[in-house]
Tab-separated table of N, CA and C in Angstrom:
chain	number	residue	atom	x	y	z
A	1	UNK	N	28.011	5.103	22.500
A	1	UNK	CA	26.596	5.266	22.194
A	1	UNK	C	25.974	3.875	22.094
A	2	UNK	N	24.841	3.693	22.737
A	2	UNK	CA	24.149	2.409	22.646
A	2	UNK	C	23.075	2.473	21.555
A	3	UNK	N	22.429	1.342	21.283
A	3	UNK	CA	21.454	1.280	20.178
A	3	UNK	C	20.251	2.191	20.421
A	4	UNK	N	19.794	2.265	21.665
A	4	UNK	CA	18.634	3.111	21.953
A	4	UNK	C	18.958	4.582	21.677
A	5	UNK	N	20.108	5.031	22.111
A	5	UNK	CA	20.531	6.412	21.884
A	5	UNK	C	20.722	6.677	20.395
A	6	UNK	N	21.361	5.725	19.701
A	6	UNK	CA	21.589	5.882	18.267
A	6	UNK	C	20.275	6.068	17.523
A	7	UNK	N	19.310	5.164	17.762
A	7	UNK	CA	18.059	5.253	17.003
A	7	UNK	C	17.204	6.435	17.441
A	8	UNK	N	17.319	6.850	18.672
A	8	UNK	CA	16.636	8.066	19.110
A	8	UNK	C	17.169	9.258	18.323
A	9	UNK	N	18.486	9.405	18.298
A	9	UNK	CA	19.098	10.526	17.579
A	9	UNK	C	18.876	10.407	16.072
A	10	UNK	N	18.977	9.213	15.556
A	10	UNK	CA	18.751	8.962	14.137
A	10	UNK	C	17.332	9.388	13.748
A	11	UNK	N	16.349	8.954	14.529
A	11	UNK	CA	14.959	9.318	14.267
A	11	UNK	C	14.719	10.808	14.378
A	12	UNK	N	15.332	11.420	15.377
A	12	UNK	CA	15.180	12.863	15.573
A	12	UNK	C	15.738	13.633	14.378
A	13	UNK	N	16.900	13.223	13.900
A	13	UNK	CA	17.515	13.900	12.762
A	13	UNK	C	16.701	13.658	11.487
A	14	UNK	N	16.260	12.428	11.267
A	14	UNK	CA	15.432	12.158	10.086
A	14	UNK	C	14.155	12.991	10.104
A	15	UNK	N	13.542	13.098	11.274
A	15	UNK	CA	12.325	13.890	11.408
A	15	UNK	C	12.597	15.354	11.066
A	16	UNK	N	13.731	15.871	11.513
A	16	UNK	CA	14.083	17.267	11.219
A	16	UNK	C	14.417	17.456	9.736
A	17	UNK	N	15.058	16.465	9.113
A	17	UNK	CA	15.326	16.549	7.675
A	17	UNK	C	14.007	16.558	6.913
A	18	UNK	N	13.090	15.677	7.292
A	18	UNK	CA	11.776	15.663	6.659
A	18	UNK	C	11.081	17.007	6.862
A	19	UNK	N	11.246	17.582	8.041
A	19	UNK	CA	10.669	18.891	8.327
A	19	UNK	C	11.239	19.985	7.434
A	20	UNK	N	12.528	19.882	7.103
A	20	UNK	CA	13.135	20.843	6.187
A	20	UNK	C	12.404	20.815	4.846
A	21	UNK	N	12.166	19.607	4.305
A	21	UNK	CA	11.483	19.492	3.013
A	21	UNK	C	10.023	19.954	3.111
A	22	UNK	N	9.380	19.676	4.236
A	22	UNK	CA	8.008	20.160	4.435
A	22	UNK	C	7.979	21.683	4.460
A	23	UNK	N	8.939	22.283	5.152
A	23	UNK	CA	9.022	23.747	5.197
A	23	UNK	C	9.330	24.324	3.818
A	24	UNK	N	10.203	23.657	3.082
A	24	UNK	CA	10.537	24.120	1.735
A	24	UNK	C	9.278	24.122	0.869
A	25	UNK	N	8.504	23.044	0.942
A	25	UNK	CA	7.265	22.967	0.162
A	25	UNK	C	6.313	24.082	0.572
A	26	UNK	N	6.120	24.245	1.862
A	26	UNK	CA	5.206	25.283	2.373
A	26	UNK	C	5.650	26.671	1.917
A	27	UNK	N	6.935	26.952	2.042
A	27	UNK	CA	7.465	28.255	1.628
A	27	UNK	C	7.378	28.461	0.117
A	28	UNK	N	7.306	27.360	-0.623
A	28	UNK	CA	7.167	27.434	-2.084
A	28	UNK	C	5.707	27.479	-2.513
A	29	UNK	N	4.793	27.355	-1.550
A	29	UNK	CA	3.371	27.447	-1.848
A	29	UNK	C	2.749	26.171	-2.404
A	30	UNK	N	3.395	25.014	-2.149
A	30	UNK	CA	2.834	23.745	-2.614
A	30	UNK	C	2.741	22.775	-1.450
A	31	UNK	N	1.919	21.746	-1.636
A	31	UNK	CA	1.819	20.691	-0.627
A	31	UNK	C	3.052	19.806	-0.712
A	32	UNK	N	3.420	19.255	0.427
A	32	UNK	CA	4.633	18.435	0.491
A	32	UNK	C	4.578	17.238	-0.463
A	33	UNK	N	3.430	16.570	-0.552
A	33	UNK	CA	3.336	15.409	-1.449
A	33	UNK	C	3.531	15.803	-2.912
A	34	UNK	N	3.053	16.978	-3.297
A	34	UNK	CA	3.281	17.458	-4.656
A	34	UNK	C	4.770	17.682	-4.886
A	35	UNK	N	5.449	18.266	-3.908
A	35	UNK	CA	6.892	18.468	-4.019
A	35	UNK	C	7.592	17.141	-4.263
A	36	UNK	N	7.257	16.114	-3.472
A	36	UNK	CA	7.921	14.817	-3.613
A	36	UNK	C	7.610	14.150	-4.950
A	37	UNK	N	6.395	14.298	-5.419
A	37	UNK	CA	6.040	13.690	-6.706
A	37	UNK	C	6.793	14.383	-7.839
A	38	UNK	N	6.848	15.696	-7.823
A	38	UNK	CA	7.623	16.406	-8.847
A	38	UNK	C	9.102	16.066	-8.743
A	39	UNK	N	9.588	15.931	-7.538
A	39	UNK	CA	10.976	15.541	-7.305
A	39	UNK	C	11.232	14.171	-7.937
A	40	UNK	N	10.302	13.246	-7.729
A	40	UNK	CA	10.436	11.891	-8.279
A	40	UNK	C	10.382	11.891	-9.806
A	41	UNK	N	9.494	12.692	-10.364
A	41	UNK	CA	9.305	12.717	-11.817
A	41	UNK	C	10.392	13.482	-12.559
A	42	UNK	N	11.106	14.352	-11.871
A	42	UNK	CA	12.033	15.267	-12.524
A	42	UNK	C	13.418	14.649	-12.748
A	43	UNK	N	13.438	13.430	-13.255
A	43	UNK	CA	14.721	12.767	-13.515
A	43	UNK	C	14.833	12.290	-14.964
A	44	UNK	N	13.977	12.828	-15.827
A	44	UNK	CA	14.002	12.513	-17.264
A	44	UNK	C	13.731	11.040	-17.561
A	45	UNK	N	13.066	10.358	-16.658
A	45	UNK	CA	12.661	8.973	-16.907
A	45	UNK	C	11.140	8.885	-16.842
A	46	UNK	N	10.628	7.810	-17.375
A	46	UNK	CA	9.195	7.549	-17.294
A	46	UNK	C	8.961	6.683	-16.059
A	47	UNK	N	7.914	7.001	-15.334
A	47	UNK	CA	7.584	6.276	-14.103
A	47	UNK	C	6.141	5.801	-14.173
A	48	UNK	N	5.813	4.829	-13.345
A	48	UNK	CA	4.414	4.469	-13.157
A	48	UNK	C	3.973	5.045	-11.815
A	49	UNK	N	2.664	5.187	-11.670
A	49	UNK	CA	2.147	5.674	-10.391
A	49	UNK	C	2.499	4.683	-9.287
A	50	UNK	N	2.401	3.390	-9.596
A	50	UNK	CA	2.706	2.351	-8.613
A	50	UNK	C	4.154	2.460	-8.139
A	51	UNK	N	5.069	2.683	-9.070
A	51	UNK	CA	6.485	2.828	-8.717
A	51	UNK	C	6.683	4.019	-7.779
A	52	UNK	N	6.041	5.136	-8.083
A	52	UNK	CA	6.173	6.322	-7.231
A	52	UNK	C	5.624	6.035	-5.836
A	53	UNK	N	4.491	5.373	-5.770
A	53	UNK	CA	3.916	5.008	-4.468
A	53	UNK	C	4.885	4.148	-3.669
A	54	UNK	N	5.431	3.131	-4.317
A	54	UNK	CA	6.319	2.201	-3.622
A	54	UNK	C	7.659	2.833	-3.265
A	55	UNK	N	8.242	3.567	-4.191
A	55	UNK	CA	9.566	4.145	-3.972
A	55	UNK	C	9.536	5.251	-2.933
A	56	UNK	N	8.494	6.060	-2.959
A	56	UNK	CA	8.432	7.221	-2.074
A	56	UNK	C	7.492	7.005	-0.890
A	57	UNK	N	6.934	5.808	-0.789
A	57	UNK	CA	6.060	5.446	0.332
A	57	UNK	C	4.894	6.426	0.491
A	58	UNK	N	4.267	6.722	-0.655
A	58	UNK	CA	3.121	7.621	-0.675
A	58	UNK	C	1.851	6.809	-0.926
A	59	UNK	N	0.736	7.175	-0.303
A	59	UNK	CA	-0.518	6.461	-0.527
A	59	UNK	C	-0.967	6.547	-1.987
A	60	UNK	N	-1.478	5.448	-2.503
A	60	UNK	CA	-1.910	5.387	-3.901
A	60	UNK	C	-2.976	6.444	-4.204
A	61	UNK	N	-3.900	6.636	-3.279
A	61	UNK	CA	-4.967	7.618	-3.511
A	61	UNK	C	-4.398	9.036	-3.595
A	62	UNK	N	-3.409	9.332	-2.781
A	62	UNK	CA	-2.766	10.648	-2.808
A	62	UNK	C	-2.065	10.874	-4.137
A	63	UNK	N	-1.285	9.872	-4.561
A	63	UNK	CA	-0.562	9.984	-5.828
A	63	UNK	C	-1.545	10.132	-6.978
A	64	UNK	N	-2.606	9.341	-6.970
A	64	UNK	CA	-3.599	9.407	-8.043
A	64	UNK	C	-4.250	10.786	-8.105
A	65	UNK	N	-4.617	11.332	-6.968
A	65	UNK	CA	-5.242	12.662	-6.925
A	65	UNK	C	-4.296	13.729	-7.468
A	66	UNK	N	-3.053	13.693	-7.031
A	66	UNK	CA	-2.072	14.689	-7.489
A	66	UNK	C	-1.790	14.516	-8.977
A	67	UNK	N	-1.711	13.279	-9.444
A	67	UNK	CA	-1.462	13.040	-10.872
A	67	UNK	C	-2.597	13.599	-11.726
A	68	UNK	N	-3.813	13.430	-11.274
A	68	UNK	CA	-4.961	13.972	-12.023
A	68	UNK	C	-4.887	15.502	-12.073
A	69	UNK	N	-4.509	16.119	-10.952
A	69	UNK	CA	-4.359	17.577	-10.930
A	69	UNK	C	-3.246	18.020	-11.884
A	70	UNK	N	-2.125	17.308	-11.845
A	70	UNK	CA	-1.011	17.637	-12.735
A	70	UNK	C	-1.396	17.433	-14.197
A	71	UNK	N	-2.171	16.387	-14.455
A	71	UNK	CA	-2.631	16.134	-15.828
A	71	UNK	C	-3.583	17.240	-16.283
A	72	UNK	N	-4.490	17.642	-15.415
A	72	UNK	CA	-5.432	18.713	-15.759
A	72	UNK	C	-4.726	20.030	-16.053
A	73	UNK	N	-3.583	20.248	-15.403
A	73	UNK	CA	-2.800	21.463	-15.635
A	73	UNK	C	-1.768	21.288	-16.748
A	74	UNK	N	-1.817	20.143	-17.429
A	74	UNK	CA	-0.901	19.808	-18.541
A	74	UNK	C	0.566	19.712	-18.115
A	75	UNK	N	0.801	19.327	-16.857
A	75	UNK	CA	2.167	19.146	-16.369
A	75	UNK	C	2.682	17.729	-16.589
A	76	UNK	N	1.767	16.758	-16.697
A	76	UNK	CA	2.163	15.371	-16.937
A	76	UNK	C	1.278	14.760	-18.013
A	77	UNK	N	1.809	13.709	-18.600
A	77	UNK	CA	1.045	12.857	-19.504
A	77	UNK	C	0.876	11.515	-18.809
A	78	UNK	N	-0.345	11.004	-18.800
A	78	UNK	CA	-0.632	9.694	-18.233
A	78	UNK	C	-1.027	8.780	-19.381
A	79	UNK	N	-0.309	7.672	-19.525
A	79	UNK	CA	-0.538	6.756	-20.629
A	79	UNK	C	-0.697	5.348	-20.068
A	80	UNK	N	-1.717	4.645	-20.566
A	80	UNK	CA	-1.951	3.265	-20.146
A	80	UNK	C	-0.747	2.403	-20.510
A	81	UNK	N	-0.276	1.578	-19.566
A	81	UNK	CA	0.821	0.652	-19.826
A	81	UNK	C	0.237	-0.586	-20.494
A	82	UNK	N	0.819	-0.961	-21.625
A	82	UNK	CA	0.322	-2.124	-22.365
A	82	UNK	C	0.280	-3.354	-21.476
A	83	UNK	N	-0.853	-4.050	-21.542
A	83	UNK	CA	-1.005	-5.292	-20.798
A	83	UNK	C	-1.354	-5.116	-19.332
A	84	UNK	N	-1.481	-3.892	-18.885
A	84	UNK	CA	-1.842	-3.643	-17.491
A	84	UNK	C	-3.038	-2.702	-17.454
A	85	UNK	N	-4.164	-3.224	-17.062
A	85	UNK	CA	-5.412	-2.462	-17.108
A	85	UNK	C	-5.398	-1.223	-16.220
A	86	UNK	N	-4.796	-1.346	-15.054
A	86	UNK	CA	-4.941	-0.275	-14.072
A	86	UNK	C	-3.664	0.511	-13.811
A	87	UNK	N	-2.638	0.282	-14.603
A	87	UNK	CA	-1.372	0.964	-14.344
A	87	UNK	C	-1.085	1.997	-15.421
A	88	UNK	N	-0.728	3.195	-14.966
A	88	UNK	CA	-0.451	4.299	-15.884
A	88	UNK	C	1.015	4.699	-15.829
A	89	UNK	N	1.540	5.016	-16.996
A	89	UNK	CA	2.883	5.551	-17.129
A	89	UNK	C	2.775	7.072	-17.005
A	90	UNK	N	3.720	7.672	-16.304
A	90	UNK	CA	3.673	9.115	-16.053
A	90	UNK	C	4.974	9.750	-16.509
A	91	UNK	N	4.862	10.841	-17.238
A	91	UNK	CA	6.067	11.610	-17.544
A	91	UNK	C	5.703	13.082	-17.605
A	92	UNK	N	6.680	13.891	-17.242
A	92	UNK	CA	6.482	15.332	-17.270
A	92	UNK	C	6.427	15.831	-18.715
A	93	UNK	N	5.507	16.737	-18.978
A	93	UNK	CA	5.492	17.451	-20.255
A	93	UNK	C	6.555	18.553	-20.166
A	94	UNK	N	6.785	19.265	-21.246
A	94	UNK	CA	7.735	20.384	-21.178
A	94	UNK	C	7.244	21.430	-20.187
A	95	UNK	N	5.949	21.678	-20.177
A	95	UNK	CA	5.379	22.611	-19.210
A	95	UNK	C	5.614	22.106	-17.788
A	96	UNK	N	5.488	20.799	-17.600
A	96	UNK	CA	5.732	20.197	-16.295
A	96	UNK	C	7.190	20.276	-15.892
A	97	UNK	N	8.093	20.070	-16.858
A	97	UNK	CA	9.527	20.195	-16.579
A	97	UNK	C	9.864	21.621	-16.158
A	98	UNK	N	9.273	22.587	-16.841
A	98	UNK	CA	9.512	23.991	-16.492
A	98	UNK	C	8.992	24.299	-15.086
A	99	UNK	N	7.815	23.774	-14.770
A	99	UNK	CA	7.223	23.974	-13.449
A	99	UNK	C	8.090	23.315	-12.373
A	100	UNK	N	8.496	22.082	-12.621
A	100	UNK	CA	9.342	21.376	-11.658
A	100	UNK	C	10.656	22.129	-11.450
A	101	UNK	N	11.248	22.595	-12.525
A	101	UNK	CA	12.503	23.339	-12.417
A	101	UNK	C	12.317	24.605	-11.577
A	102	UNK	N	11.227	25.322	-11.833
A	102	UNK	CA	10.995	26.562	-11.083
A	102	UNK	C	10.808	26.282	-9.594
A	103	UNK	N	10.224	25.150	-9.277
A	103	UNK	CA	9.974	24.787	-7.889
A	103	UNK	C	11.201	24.167	-7.226
A	104	UNK	N	11.949	23.366	-7.981
A	104	UNK	CA	13.000	22.549	-7.386
A	104	UNK	C	14.419	23.098	-7.543
A	105	UNK	N	14.641	24.057	-8.417
A	105	UNK	CA	16.014	24.492	-8.696
A	105	UNK	C	16.721	25.012	-7.439
A	106	UNK	N	16.046	25.788	-6.627
A	106	UNK	CA	16.660	26.291	-5.394
A	106	UNK	C	16.952	25.136	-4.429
A	107	UNK	N	16.021	24.189	-4.349
A	107	UNK	CA	16.222	23.017	-3.496
A	107	UNK	C	17.431	22.210	-3.961
A	108	UNK	N	17.543	21.998	-5.266
A	108	UNK	CA	18.697	21.271	-5.799
A	108	UNK	C	20.009	21.971	-5.457
A	109	UNK	N	20.002	23.293	-5.478
A	109	UNK	CA	21.210	24.053	-5.148
A	109	UNK	C	21.572	23.869	-3.673
A	110	UNK	N	20.571	23.901	-2.811
A	110	UNK	CA	20.812	23.663	-1.383
A	110	UNK	C	21.378	22.256	-1.184
A	111	UNK	N	20.759	21.276	-1.832
A	111	UNK	CA	21.228	19.894	-1.714
A	111	UNK	C	22.658	19.743	-2.253
A	112	UNK	N	22.958	20.421	-3.356
A	112	UNK	CA	24.304	20.350	-3.936
A	112	UNK	C	25.340	20.863	-2.949
A	113	UNK	N	25.028	21.983	-2.302
A	113	UNK	CA	25.962	22.550	-1.330
A	113	UNK	C	26.178	21.591	-0.161
A	114	UNK	N	25.101	21.005	0.348
A	114	UNK	CA	25.220	20.056	1.458
A	114	UNK	C	26.003	18.826	1.020
A	115	UNK	N	25.701	18.318	-0.171
A	115	UNK	CA	26.408	17.155	-0.688
A	115	UNK	C	27.901	17.431	-0.813
A	116	UNK	N	28.250	18.584	-1.337
A	116	UNK	CA	29.666	18.928	-1.486
A	116	UNK	C	30.371	19.019	-0.141
A	117	UNK	N	29.642	19.405	0.882
A	117	UNK	CA	30.222	19.425	2.219
A	117	UNK	C	30.448	18.005	2.744
A	118	UNK	N	29.555	17.094	2.382
A	118	UNK	CA	29.694	15.700	2.817
A	118	UNK	C	30.743	14.956	1.992
A	119	UNK	N	30.755	15.235	0.670
A	119	UNK	CA	31.691	14.625	-0.270
A	119	UNK	C	31.781	13.114	-0.158
A	120	UNK	N	30.666	12.486	0.130
A	120	UNK	CA	30.737	11.048	0.271
A	120	UNK	C	29.368	10.414	0.061
A	121	UNK	N	29.368	9.291	-0.625
A	121	UNK	CA	28.146	8.505	-0.760
A	121	UNK	C	28.006	7.562	0.425
A	122	UNK	N	29.014	7.495	1.261
A	122	UNK	CA	28.977	6.601	2.411
A	122	UNK	C	27.764	6.863	3.308
A	123	UNK	N	27.325	8.100	3.385
A	123	UNK	CA	26.191	8.445	4.239
A	123	UNK	C	24.953	7.684	3.780
A	124	UNK	N	24.664	7.701	2.488
A	124	UNK	CA	23.498	6.997	1.954
A	124	UNK	C	23.663	5.494	2.129
A	125	UNK	N	24.854	4.991	1.852
A	125	UNK	CA	25.113	3.558	2.031
A	125	UNK	C	24.861	3.139	3.470
A	126	UNK	N	25.311	3.931	4.412
A	126	UNK	CA	25.103	3.614	5.828
A	126	UNK	C	23.619	3.684	6.195
A	127	UNK	N	22.911	4.676	5.662
A	127	UNK	CA	21.476	4.776	5.936
A	127	UNK	C	20.735	3.565	5.375
A	128	UNK	N	21.128	3.124	4.177
A	128	UNK	CA	20.511	1.930	3.588
A	128	UNK	C	20.824	0.691	4.419
A	129	UNK	N	22.025	0.609	4.967
A	129	UNK	CA	22.370	-0.505	5.852
A	129	UNK	C	21.466	-0.504	7.086
A	130	UNK	N	21.221	0.682	7.643
A	130	UNK	CA	20.335	0.794	8.806
A	130	UNK	C	18.931	0.324	8.429
A	131	UNK	N	18.403	0.813	7.297
A	131	UNK	CA	17.070	0.426	6.853
A	131	UNK	C	16.983	-1.075	6.615
A	132	UNK	N	17.960	-1.631	5.917
A	132	UNK	CA	17.961	-3.069	5.645
A	132	UNK	C	18.043	-3.880	6.926
A	133	UNK	N	18.868	-3.430	7.865
A	133	UNK	CA	18.970	-4.117	9.152
A	133	UNK	C	17.668	-4.077	9.924
A	134	UNK	N	17.008	-2.931	9.917
A	134	UNK	CA	15.716	-2.822	10.598
A	134	UNK	C	14.693	-3.745	9.954
A	135	UNK	N	14.596	-3.716	8.615
A	135	UNK	CA	13.632	-4.563	7.917
A	135	UNK	C	13.916	-6.047	8.142
A	136	UNK	N	15.178	-6.436	8.075
A	136	UNK	CA	15.574	-7.833	8.270
A	136	UNK	C	15.163	-8.311	9.659
A	137	UNK	N	15.454	-7.504	10.656
A	137	UNK	CA	15.133	-7.892	12.025
A	137	UNK	C	13.647	-7.833	12.311
A	138	UNK	N	12.909	-6.988	11.627
A	138	UNK	CA	11.458	-6.971	11.777
A	138	UNK	C	10.873	-8.271	11.256
A	139	UNK	N	11.407	-8.756	10.131
A	139	UNK	CA	10.945	-10.024	9.576
A	139	UNK	C	11.203	-11.175	10.549
A	140	UNK	N	12.355	-11.160	11.205
A	140	UNK	CA	12.702	-12.211	12.175
A	140	UNK	C	11.719	-12.185	13.336
A	141	UNK	N	11.387	-11.006	13.831
A	141	UNK	CA	10.462	-10.856	14.954
A	141	UNK	C	9.078	-11.369	14.602
A	142	UNK	N	8.665	-11.181	13.354
A	142	UNK	CA	7.306	-11.543	12.935
A	142	UNK	C	7.209	-12.961	12.378
A	143	UNK	N	8.282	-13.719	12.404
A	143	UNK	CA	8.224	-15.109	11.914
A	143	UNK	C	7.569	-16.007	12.920
């Protein structure tokens, strides 16, 4: 396999994996970005909106709009971060945790089954190597 074939197949598979999550969101009656934000928040940690934008590569305006909707529905608490005028800390309320669980529990079960079939973290490590290699070489091209 040459590099062109590898990245063609890699891109095709990534696109189909992303499509699986989009279909899951649609079948669950929510927008895909809401699914990803709840997925990000549902780890029992406190996050900032900026972190979610950067980590999940979501537009700031999209995250802000969804956070306001979640706050209005009492699913999240938004708290000003000390010393930062425009940055908010986000955490799920108990109602939000219950909502996230109801939406994500089936997805987590599907992921668990797939993970058990893979039985290896090597897949993620290799994907990160691909991403790092692409980013590194993009920087070289743009120097």
